[in-house]
Tab-separated table of C-alpha atoms in Angstrom:
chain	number	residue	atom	x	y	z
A	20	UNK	CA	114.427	81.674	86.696
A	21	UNK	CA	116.276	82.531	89.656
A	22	UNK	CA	117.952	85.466	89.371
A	23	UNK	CA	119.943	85.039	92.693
A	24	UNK	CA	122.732	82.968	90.557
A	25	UNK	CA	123.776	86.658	89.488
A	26	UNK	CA	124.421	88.969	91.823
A	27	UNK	CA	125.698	88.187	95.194
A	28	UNK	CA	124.303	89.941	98.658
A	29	UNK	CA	125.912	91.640	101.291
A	30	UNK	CA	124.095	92.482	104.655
A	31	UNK	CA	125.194	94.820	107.111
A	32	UNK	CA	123.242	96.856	109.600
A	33	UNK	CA	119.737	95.434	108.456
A	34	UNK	CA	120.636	97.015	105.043
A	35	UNK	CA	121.081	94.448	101.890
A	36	UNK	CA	123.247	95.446	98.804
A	37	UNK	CA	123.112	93.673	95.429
A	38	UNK	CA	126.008	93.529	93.585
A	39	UNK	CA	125.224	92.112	90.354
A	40	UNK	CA	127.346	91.894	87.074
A	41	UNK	CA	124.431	90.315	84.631
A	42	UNK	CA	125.253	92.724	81.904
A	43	UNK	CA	128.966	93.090	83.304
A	44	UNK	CA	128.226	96.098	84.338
A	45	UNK	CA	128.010	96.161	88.029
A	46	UNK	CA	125.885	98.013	90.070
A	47	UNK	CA	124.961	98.348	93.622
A	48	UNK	CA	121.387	98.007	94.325
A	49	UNK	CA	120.021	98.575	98.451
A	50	UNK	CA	116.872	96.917	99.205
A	51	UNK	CA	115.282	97.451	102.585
A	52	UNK	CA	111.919	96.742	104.045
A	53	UNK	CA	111.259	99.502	106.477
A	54	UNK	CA	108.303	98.788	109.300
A	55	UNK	CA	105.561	101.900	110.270
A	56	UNK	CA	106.339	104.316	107.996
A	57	UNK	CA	104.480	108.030	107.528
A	58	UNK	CA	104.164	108.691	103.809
A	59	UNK	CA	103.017	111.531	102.925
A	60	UNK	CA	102.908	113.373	99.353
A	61	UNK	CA	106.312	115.279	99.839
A	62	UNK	CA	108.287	111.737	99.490
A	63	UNK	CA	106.679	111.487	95.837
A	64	UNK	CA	108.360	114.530	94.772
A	65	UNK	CA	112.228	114.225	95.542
A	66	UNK	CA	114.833	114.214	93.770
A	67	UNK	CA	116.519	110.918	94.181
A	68	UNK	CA	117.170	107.665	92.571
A	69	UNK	CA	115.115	105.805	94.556
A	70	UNK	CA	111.773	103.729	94.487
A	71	UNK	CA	109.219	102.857	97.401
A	72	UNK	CA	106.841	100.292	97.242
A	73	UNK	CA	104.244	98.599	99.663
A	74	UNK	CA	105.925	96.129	101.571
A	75	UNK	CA	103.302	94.155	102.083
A	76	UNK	CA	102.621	92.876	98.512
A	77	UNK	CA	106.527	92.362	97.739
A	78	UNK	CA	107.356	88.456	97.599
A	79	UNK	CA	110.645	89.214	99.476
A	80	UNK	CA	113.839	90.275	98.486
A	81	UNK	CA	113.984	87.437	95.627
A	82	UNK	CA	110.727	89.435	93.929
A	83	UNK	CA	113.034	92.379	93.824
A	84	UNK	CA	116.249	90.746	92.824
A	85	UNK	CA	114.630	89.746	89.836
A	86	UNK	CA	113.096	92.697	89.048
A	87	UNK	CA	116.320	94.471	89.152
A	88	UNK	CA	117.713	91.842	86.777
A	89	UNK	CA	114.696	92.014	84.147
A	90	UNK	CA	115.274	95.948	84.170
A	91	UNK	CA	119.017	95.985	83.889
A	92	UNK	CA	118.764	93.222	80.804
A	93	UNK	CA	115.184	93.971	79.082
A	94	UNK	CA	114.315	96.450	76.927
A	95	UNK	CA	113.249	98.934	79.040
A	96	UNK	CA	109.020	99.901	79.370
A	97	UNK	CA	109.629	103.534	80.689
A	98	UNK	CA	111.769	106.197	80.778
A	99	UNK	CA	112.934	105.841	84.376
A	100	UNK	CA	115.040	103.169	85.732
A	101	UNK	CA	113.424	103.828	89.271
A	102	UNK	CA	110.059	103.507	87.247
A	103	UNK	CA	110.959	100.845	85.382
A	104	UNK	CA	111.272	98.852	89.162
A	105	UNK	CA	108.129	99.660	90.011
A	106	UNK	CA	106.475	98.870	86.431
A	107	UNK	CA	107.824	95.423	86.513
A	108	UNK	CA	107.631	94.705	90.210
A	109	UNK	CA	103.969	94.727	89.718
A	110	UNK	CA	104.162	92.776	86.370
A	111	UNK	CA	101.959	95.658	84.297
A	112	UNK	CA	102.800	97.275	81.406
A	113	UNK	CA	100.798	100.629	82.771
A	114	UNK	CA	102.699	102.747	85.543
A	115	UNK	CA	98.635	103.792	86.545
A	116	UNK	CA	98.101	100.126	86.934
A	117	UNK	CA	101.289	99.573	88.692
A	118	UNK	CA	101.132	102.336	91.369
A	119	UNK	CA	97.220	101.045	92.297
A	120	UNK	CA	98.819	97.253	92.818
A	121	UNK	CA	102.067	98.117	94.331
A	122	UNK	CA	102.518	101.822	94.888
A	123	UNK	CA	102.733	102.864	98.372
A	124	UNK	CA	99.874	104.753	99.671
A	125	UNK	CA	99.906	107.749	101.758
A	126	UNK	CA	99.219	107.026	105.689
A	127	UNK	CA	100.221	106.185	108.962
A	128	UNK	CA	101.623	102.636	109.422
A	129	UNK	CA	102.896	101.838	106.282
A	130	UNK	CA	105.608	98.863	105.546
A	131	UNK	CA	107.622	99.584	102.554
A	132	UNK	CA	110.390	98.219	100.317
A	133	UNK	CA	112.909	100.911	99.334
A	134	UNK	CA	115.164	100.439	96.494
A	135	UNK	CA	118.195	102.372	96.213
A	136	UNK	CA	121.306	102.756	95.049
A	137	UNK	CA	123.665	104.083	97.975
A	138	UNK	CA	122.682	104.475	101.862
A	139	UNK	CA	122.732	108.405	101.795
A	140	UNK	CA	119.669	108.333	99.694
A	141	UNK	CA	118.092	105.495	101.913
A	142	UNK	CA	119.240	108.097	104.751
A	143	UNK	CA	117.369	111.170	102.941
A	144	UNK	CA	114.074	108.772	102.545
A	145	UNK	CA	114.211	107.918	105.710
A	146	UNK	CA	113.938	111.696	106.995
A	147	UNK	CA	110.870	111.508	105.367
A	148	UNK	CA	109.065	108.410	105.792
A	149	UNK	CA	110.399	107.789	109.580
A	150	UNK	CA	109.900	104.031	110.804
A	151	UNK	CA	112.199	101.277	111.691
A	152	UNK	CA	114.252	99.090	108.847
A	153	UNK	CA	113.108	95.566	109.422
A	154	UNK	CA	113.495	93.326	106.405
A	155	UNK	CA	111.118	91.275	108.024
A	156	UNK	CA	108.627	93.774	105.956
A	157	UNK	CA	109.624	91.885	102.890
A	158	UNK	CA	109.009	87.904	104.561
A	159	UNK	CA	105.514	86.041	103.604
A	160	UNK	CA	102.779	85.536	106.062
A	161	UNK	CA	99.573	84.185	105.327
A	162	UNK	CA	98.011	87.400	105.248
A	163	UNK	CA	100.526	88.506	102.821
A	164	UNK	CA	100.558	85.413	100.376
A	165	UNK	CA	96.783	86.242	100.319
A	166	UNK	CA	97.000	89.737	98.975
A	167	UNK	CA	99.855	88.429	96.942
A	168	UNK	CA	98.170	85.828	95.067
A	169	UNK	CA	95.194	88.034	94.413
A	170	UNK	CA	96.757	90.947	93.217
A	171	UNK	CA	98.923	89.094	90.995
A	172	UNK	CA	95.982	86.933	89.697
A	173	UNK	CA	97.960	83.579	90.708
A	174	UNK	CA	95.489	80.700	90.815
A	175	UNK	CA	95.069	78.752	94.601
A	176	UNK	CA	96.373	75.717	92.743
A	177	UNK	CA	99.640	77.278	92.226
A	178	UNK	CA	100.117	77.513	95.983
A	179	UNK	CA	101.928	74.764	97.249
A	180	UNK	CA	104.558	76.866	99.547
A	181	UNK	CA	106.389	80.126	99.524
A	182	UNK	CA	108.796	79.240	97.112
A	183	UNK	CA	106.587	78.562	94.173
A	184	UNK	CA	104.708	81.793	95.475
A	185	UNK	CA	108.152	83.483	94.641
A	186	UNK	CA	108.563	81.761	91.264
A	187	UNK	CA	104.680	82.470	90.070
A	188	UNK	CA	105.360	86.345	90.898
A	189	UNK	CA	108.965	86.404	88.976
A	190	UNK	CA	107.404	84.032	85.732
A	191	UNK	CA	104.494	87.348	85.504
A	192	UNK	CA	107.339	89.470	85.887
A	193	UNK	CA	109.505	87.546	82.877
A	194	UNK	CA	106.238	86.931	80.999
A	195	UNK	CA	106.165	90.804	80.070
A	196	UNK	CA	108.393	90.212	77.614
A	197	UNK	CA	106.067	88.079	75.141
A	198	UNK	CA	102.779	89.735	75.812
A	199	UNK	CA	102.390	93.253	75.297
């Protein structure tokens, strides 16, 4: 289940590339949690190959890693790669679904998760959303776990630490697959 075993990370100036060769064909993924954001309506409609999600349901960067994975080697839900992230981040076959569980809401203070492929674009986003990268966006707290475990329907049994937190989210995530 861990989709860490391929890709490797590299992390410079608070921003996090994937490189991952799962397919053998590599490509270069930016995930960054961004603190006190603005979003408003005009970051919907650009241009770019990018997706934005609400940081504060994301079970850290290892939720996304394996999201990337499951899009890059599953037969695909949508028509959009950036779609298809935020379709299977939130482990829903229905992009309505999805963008009520884990679609970033306009307003003042948001956290986010961006998901890009080169830091230009992560530049150009971050015209328009403003705030601070902090990857610390994407840790757990108990707050978090909380809205985690609810919106993801994951049973209080299930929570014996962090890490099977992580693995519950990524198993709905791989469990697409079979029901439809």
């Amino acid at each position: 289940m861990d989709s860490s075993k391929d890709s490797d990370s590299i992390y410079t100036n608070g921003v996090r590339r994937y490189h991952s060769d799962r397919t053998r064909i590599v490509i270069t993924m930016i995930v960054v949690g961004v603190r006190d954001c603005v979003i408003k309506e005009d970051i919907f409609k650009l241009d770019l190959p990018f997706q934005i999600l609400n940081g504060e349901v994301i079970a850290t960067e290892k939720h996304i890693l394996h999201v990337i994975n499951q899009v890059k080697s599953k037969e695909p839900i949508t028509n959009s790669f950036w779609m298809e992230i935020l379709v299977r981040a939130s482990a829903q076959r229905q992009i309505s679904t999805a963008i009520e569980m884990i679609g970033v809401k306009t307003g003042e203070g948001r956290n986010i998760c961006i998901v890009c492929q080169d830091e230009s674009t992560l530049r150009e986003i971050l015209k328009h959303t403003g705030g601070r990268i902090d990857n610390s966006v994407l840790d757990l707290s108990p707050e978090k776990l909380e809205k985690i475990r609810k919106i993801y329907n994951i049973k209080e049994e299930y929570f014996k630490n962090e890490e099977d937190i992580i693995k519950r989210v990524c198993e709905k995530i791989s469990v697409m697959e079979i029901i439809k």
